[in-house]
PDB file of C-alpha atoms and ligand atoms in Angstrom:
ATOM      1  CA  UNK A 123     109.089 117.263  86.007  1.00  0.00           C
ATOM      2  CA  UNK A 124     106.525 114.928  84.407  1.00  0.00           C
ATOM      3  CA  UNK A 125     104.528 116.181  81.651  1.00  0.00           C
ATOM      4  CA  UNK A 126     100.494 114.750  80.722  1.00  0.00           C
ATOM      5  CA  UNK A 127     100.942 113.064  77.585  1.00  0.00           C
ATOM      6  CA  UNK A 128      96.815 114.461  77.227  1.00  0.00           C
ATOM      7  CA  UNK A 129      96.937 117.866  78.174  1.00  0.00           C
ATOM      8  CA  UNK A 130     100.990 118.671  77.873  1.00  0.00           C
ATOM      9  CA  UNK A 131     101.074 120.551  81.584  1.00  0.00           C
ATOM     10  CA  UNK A 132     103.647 120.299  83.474  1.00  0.00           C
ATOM     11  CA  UNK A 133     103.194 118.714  86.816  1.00  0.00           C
ATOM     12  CA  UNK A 134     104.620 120.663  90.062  1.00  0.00           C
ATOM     13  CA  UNK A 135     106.920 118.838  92.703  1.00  0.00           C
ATOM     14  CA  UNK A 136     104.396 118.464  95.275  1.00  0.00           C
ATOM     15  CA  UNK A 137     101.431 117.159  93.367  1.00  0.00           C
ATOM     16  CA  UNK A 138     103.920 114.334  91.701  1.00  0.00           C
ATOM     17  CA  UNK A 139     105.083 113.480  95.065  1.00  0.00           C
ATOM     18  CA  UNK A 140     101.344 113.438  96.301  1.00  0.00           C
ATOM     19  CA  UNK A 141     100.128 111.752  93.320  1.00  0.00           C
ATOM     20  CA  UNK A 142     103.187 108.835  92.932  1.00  0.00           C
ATOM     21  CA  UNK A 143     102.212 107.811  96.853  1.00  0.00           C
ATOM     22  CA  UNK A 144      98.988 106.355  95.790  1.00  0.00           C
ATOM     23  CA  UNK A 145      99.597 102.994  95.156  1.00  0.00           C
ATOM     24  CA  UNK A 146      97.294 103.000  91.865  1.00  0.00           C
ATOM     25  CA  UNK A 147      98.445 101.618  89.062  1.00  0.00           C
ATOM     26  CA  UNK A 148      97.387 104.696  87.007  1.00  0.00           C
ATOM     27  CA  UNK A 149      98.310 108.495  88.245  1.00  0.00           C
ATOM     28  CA  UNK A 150      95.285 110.927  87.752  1.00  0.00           C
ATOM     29  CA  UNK A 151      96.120 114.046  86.000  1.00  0.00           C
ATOM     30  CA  UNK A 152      95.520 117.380  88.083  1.00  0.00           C
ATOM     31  CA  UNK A 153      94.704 119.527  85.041  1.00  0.00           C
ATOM     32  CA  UNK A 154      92.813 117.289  82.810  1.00  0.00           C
ATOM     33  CA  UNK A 155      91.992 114.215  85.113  1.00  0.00           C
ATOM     34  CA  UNK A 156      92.875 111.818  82.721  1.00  0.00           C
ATOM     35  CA  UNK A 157      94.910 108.383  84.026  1.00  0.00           C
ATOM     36  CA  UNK A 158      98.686 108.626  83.148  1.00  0.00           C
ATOM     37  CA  UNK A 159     100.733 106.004  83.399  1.00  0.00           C
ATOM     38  CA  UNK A 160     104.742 105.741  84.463  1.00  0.00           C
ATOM     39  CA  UNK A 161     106.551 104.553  81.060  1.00  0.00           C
ATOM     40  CA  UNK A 162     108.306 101.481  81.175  1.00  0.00           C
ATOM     41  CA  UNK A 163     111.716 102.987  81.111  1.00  0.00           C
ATOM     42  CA  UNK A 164     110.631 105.762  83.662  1.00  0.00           C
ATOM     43  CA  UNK A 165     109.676 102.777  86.093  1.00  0.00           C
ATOM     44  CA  UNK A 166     113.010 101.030  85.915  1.00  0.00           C
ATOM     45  CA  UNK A 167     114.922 104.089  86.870  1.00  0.00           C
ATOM     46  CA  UNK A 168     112.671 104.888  89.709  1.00  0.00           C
ATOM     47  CA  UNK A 169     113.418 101.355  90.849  1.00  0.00           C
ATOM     48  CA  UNK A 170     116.844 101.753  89.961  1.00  0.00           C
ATOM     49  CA  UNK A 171     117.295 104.665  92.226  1.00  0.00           C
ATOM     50  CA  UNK A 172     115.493 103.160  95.127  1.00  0.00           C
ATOM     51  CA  UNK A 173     118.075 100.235  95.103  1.00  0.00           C
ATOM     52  CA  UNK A 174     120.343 102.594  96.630  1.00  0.00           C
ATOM     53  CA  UNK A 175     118.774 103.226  99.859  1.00  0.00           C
ATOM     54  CA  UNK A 176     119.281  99.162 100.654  1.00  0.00           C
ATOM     55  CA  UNK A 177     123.144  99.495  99.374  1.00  0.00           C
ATOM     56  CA  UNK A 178     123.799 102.583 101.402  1.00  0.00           C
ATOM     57  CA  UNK A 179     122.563 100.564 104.219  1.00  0.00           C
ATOM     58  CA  UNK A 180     125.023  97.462 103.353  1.00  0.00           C
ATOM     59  CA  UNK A 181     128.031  99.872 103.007  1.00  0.00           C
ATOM     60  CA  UNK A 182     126.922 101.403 106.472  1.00  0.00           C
ATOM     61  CA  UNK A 183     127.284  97.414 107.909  1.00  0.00           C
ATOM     62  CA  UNK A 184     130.405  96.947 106.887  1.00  0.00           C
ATOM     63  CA  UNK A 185     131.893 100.455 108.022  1.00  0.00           C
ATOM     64  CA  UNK A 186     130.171  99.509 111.761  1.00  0.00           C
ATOM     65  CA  UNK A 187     128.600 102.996 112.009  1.00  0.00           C
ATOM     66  CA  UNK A 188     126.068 102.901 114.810  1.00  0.00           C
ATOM     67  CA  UNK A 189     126.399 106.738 115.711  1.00  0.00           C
ATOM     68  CA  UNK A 190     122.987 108.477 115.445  1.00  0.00           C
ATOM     69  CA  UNK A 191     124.437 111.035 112.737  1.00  0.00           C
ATOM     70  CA  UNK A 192     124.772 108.236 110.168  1.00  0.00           C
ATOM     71  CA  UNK A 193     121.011 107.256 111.120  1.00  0.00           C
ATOM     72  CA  UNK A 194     120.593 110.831 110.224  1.00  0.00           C
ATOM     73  CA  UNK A 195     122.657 110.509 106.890  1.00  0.00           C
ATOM     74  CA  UNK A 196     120.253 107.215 105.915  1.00  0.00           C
ATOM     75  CA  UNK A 197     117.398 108.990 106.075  1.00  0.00           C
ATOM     76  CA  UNK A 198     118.746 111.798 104.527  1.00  0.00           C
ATOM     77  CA  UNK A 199     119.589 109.729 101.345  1.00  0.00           C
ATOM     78  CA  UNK A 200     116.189 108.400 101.550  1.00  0.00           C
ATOM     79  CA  UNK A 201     114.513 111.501 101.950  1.00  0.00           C
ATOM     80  CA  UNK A 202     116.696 112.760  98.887  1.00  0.00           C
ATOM     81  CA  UNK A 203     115.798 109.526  96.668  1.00  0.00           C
ATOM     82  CA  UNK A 204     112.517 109.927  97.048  1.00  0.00           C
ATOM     83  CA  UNK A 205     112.530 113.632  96.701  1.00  0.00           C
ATOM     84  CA  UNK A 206     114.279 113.093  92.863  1.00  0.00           C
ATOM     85  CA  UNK A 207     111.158 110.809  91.955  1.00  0.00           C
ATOM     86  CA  UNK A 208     109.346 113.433  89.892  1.00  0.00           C
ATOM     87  CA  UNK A 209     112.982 114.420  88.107  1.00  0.00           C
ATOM     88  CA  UNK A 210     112.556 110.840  86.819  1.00  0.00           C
ATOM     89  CA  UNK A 211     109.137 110.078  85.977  1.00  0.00           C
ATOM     90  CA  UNK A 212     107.476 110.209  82.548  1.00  0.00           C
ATOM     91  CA  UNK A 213     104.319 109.773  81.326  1.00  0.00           C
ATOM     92  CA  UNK A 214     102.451 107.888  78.860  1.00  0.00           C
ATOM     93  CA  UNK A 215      98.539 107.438  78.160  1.00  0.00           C
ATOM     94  CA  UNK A 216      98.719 103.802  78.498  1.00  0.00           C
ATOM     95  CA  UNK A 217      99.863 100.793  80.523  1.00  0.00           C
ATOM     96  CA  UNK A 218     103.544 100.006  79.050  1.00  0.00           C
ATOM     97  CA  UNK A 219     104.527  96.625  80.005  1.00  0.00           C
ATOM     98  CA  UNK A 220     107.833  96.644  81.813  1.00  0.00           C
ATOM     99  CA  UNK A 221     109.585  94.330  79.537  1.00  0.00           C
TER     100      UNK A 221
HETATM  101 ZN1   ZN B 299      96.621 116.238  81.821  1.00  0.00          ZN
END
């Protein structure tokens, strides 16, 4: 779980997942309400990881799977890859520049 790089508390599941929906650039801190950013490296594996929903979804093309339990199995994946979000992110106290 992300840690403030302010305050050093450890952020729960649910508010990261609240928290990384906001499409701020800057995630406020629950405990000490200070902005935190997503590190540079943290922000390339996030991206990283959300490449594979679009691959799973080429595989599924060229297996022809239209049956409503692979649906299922997309959005499962989905569900999971956003779900491991908070496993990856880490903080910093400023803006890193992605490259
Ligand atoms: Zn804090």
């Amino acid at each position: 779980m992300p840690v403030c790089k302010n305050c050093k508390e450890e952020w729960t599941w649910g508010e990261t997942m609240k928290k990384s929906f906001t499409l701020a650039t800057g995630i406020t801190c629950p405990y000490c309400d200070r902005k935190q950013y997503l590190t540079a490296s943290s922000r390339k594996k996030s991206s990283l990881s959300i490449f594979l929903i679009p691959l799973v979804m080429f595989i599924s093309l060229l297996f022809d799977n239209s049956s409503p339990l692979f649906l299922f199995f997309l959005i499962a994946i989905a569900a999971l890859v956003m779900s491991l979000q908070p496993f990856i992110m880490e903080l910093s106290n400023e803006e890193e520049p992605l490259w």
